[in-house]
Amino acid sequence: MRLDQKLIAEMIEPGARVLDIGSGDGSLIEHLFRTRNCDARGIELDMGEVTRSVAHGLPVMHGDADTDLAHYPDGAFDYVVLSRTLQAVERPREVLRQMLRIGTRAIVSFPNFGHWELRLQLLLRGRMPMTDAWGRPWYETPNIHPCTIRDFFALCAEEGYLVQRWMAVDENGARTPWQRSLQMANLFGEQALFLLGRA
């Protein structure tokens, strides 16, 4: 599992009902089954990943976060997870609204476009940066809405979402030591995780 998925799993209460949006190969779902006794399921856009998940006995269905969340009933899940997918959806604001409609809590992780290394690459080279977190050239990336940690806090404030917990970490799992300063976390955090609730 990726680092952000391990940290997400730690935020989820045992036995919870979980929907993993953009579940990929189902690693998080399988982990939640085995270690947290959760009723976890996923939706995934990539049919190859859906087939791989189902072949491993995981309840993953083909679906698009931008359109299919509207079909779920209110309050169907305790947690709705969107890990490293926010920047790839067409309507991130609407996806977040749907997540907090169908779930009591939402957990969102994303690579931070405000990280100092990205800023430096843009400044010195004048080209779209590439790092471990942003590992594809601009013309091949599925990312259409990169954002920073500060951007995400601003969106949560605009929408009235309650940020119950957040963290900024590097790709190796070390938490950003400047967590108390949003500006420093935005500069030094390679990725961010947010646990959201309705205010």
Short mmCIF file of C-alpha atoms in Angstrom, two decimals:
data_model
loop_
_atom_site.label_atom_id
_atom_site.label_comp_id
_atom_site.label_asym_id
_atom_site.label_seq_id
_atom_site.Cartn_x
_atom_site.Cartn_y
_atom_site.Cartn_z
CA MET A 1 0.00 0.00 0.00
CA ARG A 2 1.02 3.58 -0.56
CA LEU A 3 1.93 5.68 2.44
CA ASP A 4 -1.20 7.84 2.23
CA GLN A 5 -3.37 4.69 2.22
CA LYS A 6 -1.70 3.44 5.43
CA LEU A 7 -2.31 6.80 7.10
CA ILE A 8 -5.91 6.82 5.87
CA ALA A 9 -6.50 3.35 7.32
CA GLU A 10 -5.34 4.64 10.72
CA MET A 11 -8.05 7.32 10.60
CA ILE A 12 -10.86 4.80 10.07
CA GLU A 13 -12.65 3.25 13.04
CA PRO A 14 -12.84 -0.57 13.13
CA GLY A 15 -16.08 -1.98 11.75
CA ALA A 16 -16.91 1.16 9.77
CA ARG A 17 -18.79 1.27 6.46
CA VAL A 18 -16.32 2.65 3.90
CA LEU A 19 -16.50 3.67 0.24
CA ASP A 20 -13.12 4.06 -1.48
CA ILE A 21 -13.45 6.26 -4.56
CA GLY A 22 -10.75 5.62 -7.14
CA SER A 23 -9.89 2.40 -5.33
CA GLY A 24 -7.25 1.30 -7.85
CA ASP A 25 -6.18 -2.29 -7.24
CA GLY A 26 -8.19 -2.46 -4.01
CA SER A 27 -5.20 -2.40 -1.63
CA LEU A 28 -6.90 -0.11 0.88
CA ILE A 29 -10.14 -2.11 0.80
CA GLU A 30 -8.31 -5.37 1.39
CA HIS A 31 -6.31 -3.82 4.24
CA LEU A 32 -9.49 -2.48 5.88
CA PHE A 33 -11.12 -5.94 5.64
CA ARG A 34 -8.13 -7.71 7.18
CA THR A 35 -7.02 -5.27 9.88
CA ARG A 36 -10.09 -3.15 10.75
CA ASN A 37 -13.00 -5.53 10.06
CA CYS A 38 -14.62 -2.83 7.91
CA ASP A 39 -17.46 -3.17 5.44
CA ALA A 40 -15.42 -1.60 2.64
CA ARG A 41 -16.16 -1.32 -1.06
CA GLY A 42 -14.85 0.72 -3.95
CA ILE A 43 -15.59 2.41 -7.22
CA GLU A 44 -12.92 2.73 -9.89
CA LEU A 45 -12.86 4.32 -13.34
CA ASP A 46 -10.13 2.08 -14.80
CA MET A 47 -11.81 -1.16 -15.89
CA GLY A 48 -8.52 -3.07 -15.71
CA GLU A 49 -8.18 -2.18 -12.02
CA VAL A 50 -11.82 -3.13 -11.42
CA THR A 51 -11.23 -6.54 -13.02
CA ARG A 52 -8.08 -7.09 -10.96
CA SER A 53 -9.90 -6.16 -7.72
CA VAL A 54 -12.90 -8.38 -8.44
CA ALA A 55 -10.56 -11.26 -9.36
CA HIS A 56 -9.13 -10.95 -5.83
CA GLY A 57 -12.63 -11.13 -4.35
CA LEU A 58 -12.94 -7.41 -3.56
CA PRO A 59 -16.27 -5.55 -3.93
CA VAL A 60 -15.24 -2.94 -6.48
CA MET A 61 -17.48 -1.68 -9.24
CA HIS A 62 -16.83 0.39 -12.31
CA GLY A 63 -17.81 4.00 -11.75
CA ASP A 64 -16.93 7.66 -12.19
CA ALA A 65 -16.70 9.92 -9.14
CA ASP A 66 -17.84 12.91 -11.18
CA THR A 67 -21.21 11.35 -12.06
CA ASP A 68 -21.94 8.19 -10.07
CA LEU A 69 -21.82 9.42 -6.46
CA ALA A 70 -25.23 11.03 -6.97
CA HIS A 71 -26.77 7.52 -7.11
CA TYR A 72 -25.79 6.66 -3.51
CA PRO A 73 -28.29 7.42 -0.71
CA ASP A 74 -27.61 10.01 2.00
CA GLY A 75 -25.55 8.72 4.93
CA ALA A 76 -24.82 5.32 3.35
CA PHE A 77 -21.23 5.24 4.70
CA ASP A 78 -19.29 6.20 7.80
CA TYR A 79 -16.27 7.20 5.71
CA VAL A 80 -15.87 8.08 2.05
CA VAL A 81 -12.25 8.03 0.90
CA LEU A 82 -10.70 9.86 -2.04
CA SER A 83 -6.97 9.07 -2.05
CA ARG A 84 -4.80 10.86 -4.58
CA THR A 85 -7.77 11.30 -6.89
CA LEU A 86 -9.07 14.81 -6.09
CA GLN A 87 -6.71 16.43 -8.59
CA ALA A 88 -7.88 14.04 -11.35
CA VAL A 89 -11.66 14.56 -11.11
CA GLU A 90 -13.41 17.07 -13.34
CA ARG A 91 -15.52 18.68 -10.61
CA PRO A 92 -13.65 18.45 -7.29
CA ARG A 93 -16.04 20.77 -5.44
CA GLU A 94 -19.08 18.67 -6.41
CA VAL A 95 -17.27 15.40 -5.63
CA LEU A 96 -16.52 16.69 -2.11
CA ARG A 97 -20.16 17.74 -1.66
CA GLN A 98 -21.34 14.28 -2.67
CA MET A 99 -18.78 12.60 -0.40
CA LEU A 100 -20.10 14.46 2.64
CA ARG A 101 -23.69 13.78 1.61
CA ILE A 102 -23.28 10.01 1.35
CA GLY A 103 -20.76 9.73 4.20
CA THR A 104 -20.54 11.00 7.76
CA ARG A 105 -16.87 11.77 7.22
CA ALA A 106 -14.67 12.24 4.16
CA ILE A 107 -10.97 11.45 3.97
CA VAL A 108 -9.05 13.14 1.18
CA SER A 109 -5.38 12.85 0.26
CA PHE A 110 -3.60 14.68 -2.54
CA PRO A 111 -0.10 15.63 -3.66
CA ASN A 112 0.66 19.20 -2.62
CA PHE A 113 1.40 21.45 -5.59
CA GLY A 114 2.74 24.09 -3.18
CA HIS A 115 5.79 21.98 -2.17
CA TRP A 116 9.07 23.88 -2.37
CA GLU A 117 10.62 21.47 -4.88
CA LEU A 118 7.81 22.06 -7.38
CA ARG A 119 8.05 25.81 -6.90
CA LEU A 120 11.81 25.71 -7.44
CA GLN A 121 11.54 23.61 -10.61
CA LEU A 122 8.98 26.03 -12.04
CA LEU A 123 11.15 29.01 -11.11
CA LEU A 124 14.44 27.64 -12.47
CA ARG A 125 13.26 25.66 -15.49
CA GLY A 126 9.99 27.35 -16.33
CA ARG A 127 8.44 23.95 -17.10
CA MET A 128 5.87 21.78 -15.35
CA PRO A 129 7.72 20.06 -12.50
CA MET A 130 8.14 16.33 -11.96
CA THR A 131 8.78 14.62 -8.61
CA ASP A 132 7.91 11.26 -7.05
CA ALA A 133 4.46 12.59 -6.18
CA TRP A 134 4.02 14.23 -9.60
CA GLY A 135 5.66 11.48 -11.65
CA ARG A 136 4.33 11.96 -15.19
CA PRO A 137 4.96 14.63 -17.81
CA TRP A 138 2.18 17.19 -18.16
CA TYR A 139 0.89 15.69 -21.42
CA GLU A 140 0.38 12.22 -19.86
CA THR A 141 -0.88 13.09 -16.40
CA PRO A 142 -4.49 12.48 -15.36
CA ASN A 143 -4.18 15.49 -13.03
CA ILE A 144 -6.34 18.38 -14.18
CA HIS A 145 -6.85 20.28 -10.91
CA PRO A 146 -3.57 20.45 -8.94
CA CYS A 147 -3.97 22.27 -5.64
CA THR A 148 -2.00 23.25 -2.59
CA ILE A 149 -2.73 22.62 1.06
CA ARG A 150 -3.74 26.28 1.44
CA ASP A 151 -6.08 25.97 -1.56
CA PHE A 152 -7.79 22.99 0.06
CA PHE A 153 -8.22 24.76 3.40
CA ALA A 154 -9.76 27.72 1.53
CA LEU A 155 -12.21 25.41 -0.28
CA CYS A 156 -13.22 23.77 3.00
CA ALA A 157 -13.86 27.20 4.52
CA GLU A 158 -15.93 28.29 1.50
CA GLU A 159 -18.03 25.12 1.61
CA GLY A 160 -18.36 25.08 5.41
CA TYR A 161 -16.61 21.72 5.92
CA LEU A 162 -15.18 20.95 9.33
CA VAL A 163 -11.52 19.92 9.16
CA GLN A 164 -11.38 17.37 11.99
CA ARG A 165 -7.78 16.35 11.37
CA TRP A 166 -5.10 17.06 8.81
CA MET A 167 -1.45 16.31 8.21
CA ALA A 168 1.28 17.09 5.72
CA VAL A 169 3.88 14.39 5.09
CA ASP A 170 6.74 13.64 2.76
CA GLU A 171 6.84 10.64 0.45
CA ASN A 172 8.70 8.58 3.07
CA GLY A 173 6.08 9.14 5.74
CA ALA A 174 7.84 11.71 7.86
CA ARG A 175 5.31 14.24 9.08
CA THR A 176 6.10 17.81 8.25
CA PRO A 177 7.59 19.25 11.45
CA TRP A 178 5.97 22.63 10.90
CA GLN A 179 2.38 21.36 11.17
CA ARG A 180 1.38 24.23 13.44
CA SER A 181 2.18 26.66 10.64
CA LEU A 182 -0.03 26.23 7.60
CA GLN A 183 2.39 28.27 5.50
CA MET A 184 5.33 26.01 6.40
CA ALA A 185 3.31 22.80 5.95
CA ASN A 186 2.24 24.07 2.53
CA LEU A 187 5.88 24.68 1.62
CA PHE A 188 7.41 21.46 2.97
CA GLY A 189 4.61 18.86 2.78
CA GLU A 190 4.79 16.67 -0.33
CA GLN A 191 1.28 15.34 0.25
CA ALA A 192 -1.64 16.14 2.50
CA LEU A 193 -4.39 14.16 4.21
CA PHE A 194 -7.63 15.62 5.52
CA LEU A 195 -10.40 14.13 7.63
CA LEU A 196 -13.54 16.19 7.01
CA GLY A 197 -16.99 16.37 8.53
CA ARG A 198 -20.06 18.50 8.07
CA ALA A 199 -20.09 21.62 10.21
#
